[in-house]
mmCIF file of C-alpha atoms and ligand atoms in Angstrom:
data_model
loop_
_atom_site.group_PDB
_atom_site.id
_atom_site.type_symbol
_atom_site.label_atom_id
_atom_site.label_comp_id
_atom_site.label_asym_id
_atom_site.label_seq_id
_atom_site.Cartn_x
_atom_site.Cartn_y
_atom_site.Cartn_z
ATOM 1 C CA MET A 29 77.664 100.745 86.365
ATOM 2 C CA SER A 30 76.035 97.302 85.910
ATOM 3 C CA LYS A 31 74.411 96.165 82.730
ATOM 4 C CA ALA A 32 75.239 99.456 80.765
ATOM 5 C CA ASN A 33 75.931 97.621 77.651
ATOM 6 C CA ASP A 34 72.131 96.151 77.819
ATOM 7 C CA ILE A 35 70.702 99.639 77.349
ATOM 8 C CA LYS A 36 70.766 101.611 73.832
ATOM 9 C CA VAL A 37 71.170 105.112 74.002
ATOM 10 C CA LYS A 38 68.235 107.315 72.192
ATOM 11 C CA GLU A 39 69.530 110.674 72.863
ATOM 12 C CA LEU A 40 71.990 112.815 75.119
ATOM 13 C CA LYS A 41 70.026 115.584 76.631
ATOM 14 C CA PRO A 42 72.112 118.593 77.857
ATOM 15 C CA VAL A 43 71.850 119.014 81.496
ATOM 16 C CA PHE A 44 75.160 121.375 82.573
ATOM 17 C CA THR A 45 76.905 123.262 79.477
ATOM 18 C CA PRO A 46 80.776 123.852 79.354
ATOM 19 C CA GLU A 47 79.936 127.410 79.983
ATOM 20 C CA GLN A 48 77.637 126.540 83.751
ATOM 21 C CA ILE A 49 80.320 124.042 84.513
ATOM 22 C CA ALA A 50 83.317 126.587 84.123
ATOM 23 C CA ALA A 51 81.193 129.484 86.188
ATOM 24 C CA ARG A 52 80.432 126.965 88.961
ATOM 25 C CA ILE A 53 84.094 125.538 88.928
ATOM 26 C CA GLN A 54 85.193 129.428 89.486
ATOM 27 C CA GLU A 55 83.029 129.745 92.655
ATOM 28 C CA LEU A 56 84.535 126.180 94.033
ATOM 29 C CA ALA A 57 87.828 127.453 93.354
ATOM 30 C CA ALA A 58 87.271 130.992 95.293
ATOM 31 C CA GLU A 59 85.618 128.911 98.157
ATOM 32 C CA ILE A 60 88.693 126.449 98.196
ATOM 33 C CA ASN A 61 91.327 129.115 98.225
ATOM 34 C CA ALA A 62 89.553 131.120 101.011
ATOM 35 C CA GLU A 63 89.480 127.564 103.018
ATOM 36 C CA TYR A 64 93.218 126.850 102.414
ATOM 37 C CA GLY A 65 95.233 129.442 101.931
ATOM 38 C CA ASP A 66 98.850 128.439 101.333
ATOM 39 C CA GLU A 67 98.639 125.471 103.886
ATOM 40 C CA PRO A 68 100.386 122.011 102.853
ATOM 41 C CA MET A 69 97.706 120.359 100.576
ATOM 42 C CA VAL A 70 97.164 117.280 98.527
ATOM 43 C CA ALA A 71 94.613 117.464 95.852
ATOM 44 C CA VAL A 72 93.726 113.900 94.842
ATOM 45 C CA CYS A 73 92.186 113.144 91.681
ATOM 46 C CA VAL A 74 89.441 109.926 91.741
ATOM 47 C CA LEU A 75 90.432 108.474 88.185
ATOM 48 C CA LYS A 76 89.013 107.922 85.818
ATOM 49 C CA GLY A 77 85.888 109.751 86.163
ATOM 50 C CA GLY A 78 87.334 112.906 88.140
ATOM 51 C CA PHE A 79 90.167 113.520 85.508
ATOM 52 C CA MET A 80 88.683 116.390 83.664
ATOM 53 C CA PHE A 81 86.674 118.012 86.743
ATOM 54 C CA PHE A 82 90.255 117.839 88.443
ATOM 55 C CA SER A 83 92.404 119.447 85.777
ATOM 56 C CA ASP A 84 89.839 122.110 85.150
ATOM 57 C CA LEU A 85 89.822 123.256 88.908
ATOM 58 C CA VAL A 86 93.301 122.975 89.889
ATOM 59 C CA ARG A 87 94.515 125.340 87.419
ATOM 60 C CA PHE A 88 92.470 127.914 89.437
ATOM 61 C CA LEU A 89 93.736 126.994 93.036
ATOM 62 C CA HIS A 90 96.243 129.372 94.233
ATOM 63 C CA ASN A 91 97.867 127.509 97.083
ATOM 64 C CA LYS A 92 101.896 127.539 96.921
ATOM 65 C CA ASN A 93 101.832 124.375 98.971
ATOM 66 C CA LEU A 94 99.813 122.530 96.731
ATOM 67 C CA GLU A 95 100.463 118.967 95.376
ATOM 68 C CA LEU A 96 98.612 116.764 93.028
ATOM 69 C CA ASP A 97 98.021 113.079 92.949
ATOM 70 C CA PHE A 98 95.818 110.410 91.528
ATOM 71 C CA VAL A 99 93.794 107.280 92.922
ATOM 72 C CA ARG A 100 91.762 104.693 91.014
ATOM 73 C CA LEU A 101 89.033 102.323 93.197
ATOM 74 C CA SER A 102 87.561 99.370 92.368
ATOM 75 C CA SER A 103 84.717 97.794 93.714
ATOM 76 C CA TYR A 104 83.743 94.243 94.140
ATOM 77 C CA GLY A 105 80.333 92.394 94.627
ATOM 78 C CA LYS A 106 76.639 92.301 92.937
ATOM 79 C CA GLY A 107 75.416 95.198 91.439
ATOM 80 C CA SER A 108 78.416 97.222 91.100
ATOM 81 C CA SER A 109 77.150 100.915 91.976
ATOM 82 C CA SER A 110 76.026 99.901 95.375
ATOM 83 C CA SER A 111 78.720 97.040 96.152
ATOM 84 C CA LYS A 112 80.410 97.698 99.362
ATOM 85 C CA HIS A 113 83.754 96.168 98.608
ATOM 86 C CA VAL A 114 86.309 98.808 97.243
ATOM 87 C CA ILE A 115 89.874 98.407 96.876
ATOM 88 C CA PHE A 116 92.604 100.514 95.447
ATOM 89 C CA SER A 117 93.807 99.579 92.118
ATOM 90 C CA LYS A 118 96.413 102.865 92.391
ATOM 91 C CA ASP A 119 96.847 104.393 95.605
ATOM 92 C CA VAL A 120 98.287 107.670 95.931
ATOM 93 C CA GLU A 121 102.125 108.139 95.585
ATOM 94 C CA ILE A 122 102.813 111.438 97.770
ATOM 95 C CA ASP A 123 102.558 111.170 102.103
ATOM 96 C CA ILE A 124 99.598 112.606 102.846
ATOM 97 C CA CYS A 125 100.311 112.546 106.663
ATOM 98 C CA GLY A 126 99.813 115.982 108.387
ATOM 99 C CA LYS A 127 98.857 117.844 105.049
ATOM 100 C CA HIS A 128 95.014 118.989 104.077
ATOM 101 C CA VAL A 129 93.645 116.847 101.663
ATOM 102 C CA LEU A 130 90.948 117.412 98.993
ATOM 103 C CA ILE A 131 89.584 114.357 97.189
ATOM 104 C CA VAL A 132 88.323 115.338 93.722
ATOM 105 C CA GLU A 133 85.416 113.002 92.046
ATOM 106 C CA ASP A 134 82.938 113.138 89.655
ATOM 107 C CA ILE A 135 79.850 112.202 90.974
ATOM 108 C CA VAL A 136 78.905 110.663 94.422
ATOM 109 C CA ASP A 137 76.096 108.439 94.620
ATOM 110 C CA SER A 138 75.826 105.585 97.132
ATOM 111 C CA GLY A 139 78.902 106.759 98.977
ATOM 112 C CA HIS A 140 80.465 103.640 99.377
ATOM 113 C CA SER A 141 83.992 104.278 97.511
ATOM 114 C CA MET A 142 84.208 107.604 99.205
ATOM 115 C CA ARG A 143 83.696 106.079 102.472
ATOM 116 C CA PHE A 144 86.398 104.074 101.933
ATOM 117 C CA LEU A 145 88.635 106.574 100.405
ATOM 118 C CA LEU A 146 87.883 108.822 103.266
ATOM 119 C CA GLY A 147 88.675 105.801 105.738
ATOM 120 C CA GLN A 148 92.015 105.021 103.984
ATOM 121 C CA PHE A 149 93.110 108.519 104.439
ATOM 122 C CA ALA A 150 92.046 109.373 107.723
ATOM 123 C CA ALA A 151 94.126 106.433 108.933
ATOM 124 C CA ARG A 152 97.322 107.983 107.351
ATOM 125 C CA LYS A 153 96.732 111.110 109.327
ATOM 126 C CA ALA A 154 95.786 113.849 106.682
ATOM 127 C CA ARG A 155 95.605 116.857 108.701
ATOM 128 C CA SER A 156 92.248 117.592 107.337
ATOM 129 C CA LEU A 157 89.672 115.571 104.516
ATOM 130 C CA ARG A 158 87.442 117.135 102.150
ATOM 131 C CA LEU A 159 85.687 116.128 99.005
ATOM 132 C CA ALA A 160 84.885 118.077 95.992
ATOM 133 C CA ALA A 161 82.533 116.262 93.754
ATOM 134 C CA LEU A 162 81.082 117.620 90.360
ATOM 135 C CA VAL A 163 77.936 116.236 90.858
ATOM 136 C CA ASP A 164 76.298 115.058 94.447
ATOM 137 C CA LYS A 165 73.408 112.738 94.240
ATOM 138 C CA ASP A 166 72.865 113.442 97.690
ATOM 139 C CA GLU A 167 69.319 111.527 97.937
ATOM 140 C CA ARG A 168 70.943 108.066 96.737
ATOM 141 C CA ARG A 169 73.422 107.915 99.483
ATOM 142 C CA GLU A 170 73.584 104.376 101.514
ATOM 143 C CA VAL A 171 76.306 105.569 103.773
ATOM 144 C CA ASP A 172 77.013 108.682 105.565
ATOM 145 C CA VAL A 173 79.490 110.848 103.291
ATOM 146 C CA LYS A 174 79.025 114.492 102.750
ATOM 147 C CA VAL A 175 80.476 116.304 99.902
ATOM 148 C CA ASP A 176 82.152 119.456 101.246
ATOM 149 C CA PHE A 177 82.302 121.073 97.646
ATOM 150 C CA ALA A 178 79.202 120.485 95.205
ATOM 151 C CA GLY A 179 79.340 121.296 92.013
ATOM 152 C CA PHE A 180 76.045 120.670 91.186
ATOM 153 C CA LYS A 181 73.030 118.643 93.209
ATOM 154 C CA LEU A 182 71.184 116.212 90.704
ATOM 155 C CA ASN A 183 69.189 113.330 91.763
ATOM 156 C CA GLN A 184 67.483 111.902 88.503
ATOM 157 C CA GLY A 185 68.815 110.431 85.354
ATOM 158 C CA PHE A 186 71.943 108.834 84.616
ATOM 159 C CA ILE A 187 74.531 111.133 83.089
ATOM 160 C CA VAL A 188 77.679 111.246 80.964
ATOM 161 C CA GLY A 189 80.184 113.632 79.897
ATOM 162 C CA TYR A 190 82.899 115.719 81.346
ATOM 163 C CA GLY A 191 84.775 112.489 82.712
ATOM 164 C CA LEU A 192 81.336 110.859 83.428
ATOM 165 C CA ASP A 193 81.024 107.495 81.677
ATOM 166 C CA TYR A 194 78.467 105.177 80.306
ATOM 167 C CA ALA A 195 80.430 101.766 79.634
ATOM 168 C CA GLU A 196 83.747 103.893 79.264
ATOM 169 C CA HIS A 197 81.720 105.893 76.725
ATOM 170 C CA TYR A 198 81.446 109.535 76.636
ATOM 171 C CA ARG A 199 83.795 111.004 79.100
ATOM 172 C CA MET A 200 85.159 113.165 76.603
ATOM 173 C CA LEU A 201 82.382 115.418 76.252
ATOM 174 C CA PRO A 202 82.752 118.937 77.272
ATOM 175 C CA GLY A 203 79.198 119.154 78.826
ATOM 176 C CA VAL A 204 77.337 116.931 81.144
ATOM 177 C CA PHE A 205 74.030 114.974 79.320
ATOM 178 C CA GLU A 206 71.484 112.601 80.444
ATOM 179 C CA VAL A 207 71.097 109.481 78.829
ATOM 180 C CA ILE A 208 67.853 108.562 77.267
ATOM 181 C CA PRO A 209 67.300 105.161 76.558
ATOM 182 C CA GLU A 210 65.497 103.849 73.622
HETATM 183 N N1 HPA B 5 76.575 108.677 85.632
HETATM 184 C C1 HPA B 5 77.848 108.201 85.641
HETATM 185 N N2 HPA B 5 78.256 107.286 86.654
HETATM 186 C C2 HPA B 5 77.642 107.330 87.585
HETATM 187 C C3 HPA B 5 76.155 107.729 87.757
HETATM 188 C C4 HPA B 5 75.822 108.903 86.564
HETATM 189 O O1 HPA B 5 74.523 109.449 86.814
HETATM 190 N N3 HPA B 5 75.672 107.831 89.029
HETATM 191 C C5 HPA B 5 76.608 106.899 89.741
HETATM 192 N N4 HPA B 5 77.527 106.824 89.015
HETATM 193 MG MG1 MG B 6 83.079 107.339 88.940
#
């Protein structure tokens, strides 16, 4: 996120409560459980933002052949949210070849980082590739990336909490809030 330090926060306005998030995660987990059964599968958390959604989601996945792994991505270029140069700053450690892969992200916005990750995992011959995101800002897409399991759709406002940050702050909040600037 660019220029985060320039903006003073006046207020955090509640958007999704912990109860709403927990209820939606139950629904998503049921969909995911129905989709994969016990087929070999890797759930991949996109750090840092995905950590809370991932940990709450995976505890309700019943796949007996589920493995967990983590990636962290960095993007370079001017205007960080829409920059197009993405690299791994941490790659998965598990071989995903022939396995179903479920990427678990906090928010999908322009789609650039997910396009990079989907491209990388496709080249490694994942058996299938799907994307779960707590929040899908689908109207802000700059590249063609589809969220298969979306917690919530939201296109307005800058949100924090439940893993989402504003200049590394607020990730620990149990709910999602909109940042209201001064
Ligand atoms: N909050 C945090 N990170 C983000 C957002 C947001 O609203 N949009 C894209 N990255
Ligand atoms: Mg993020």
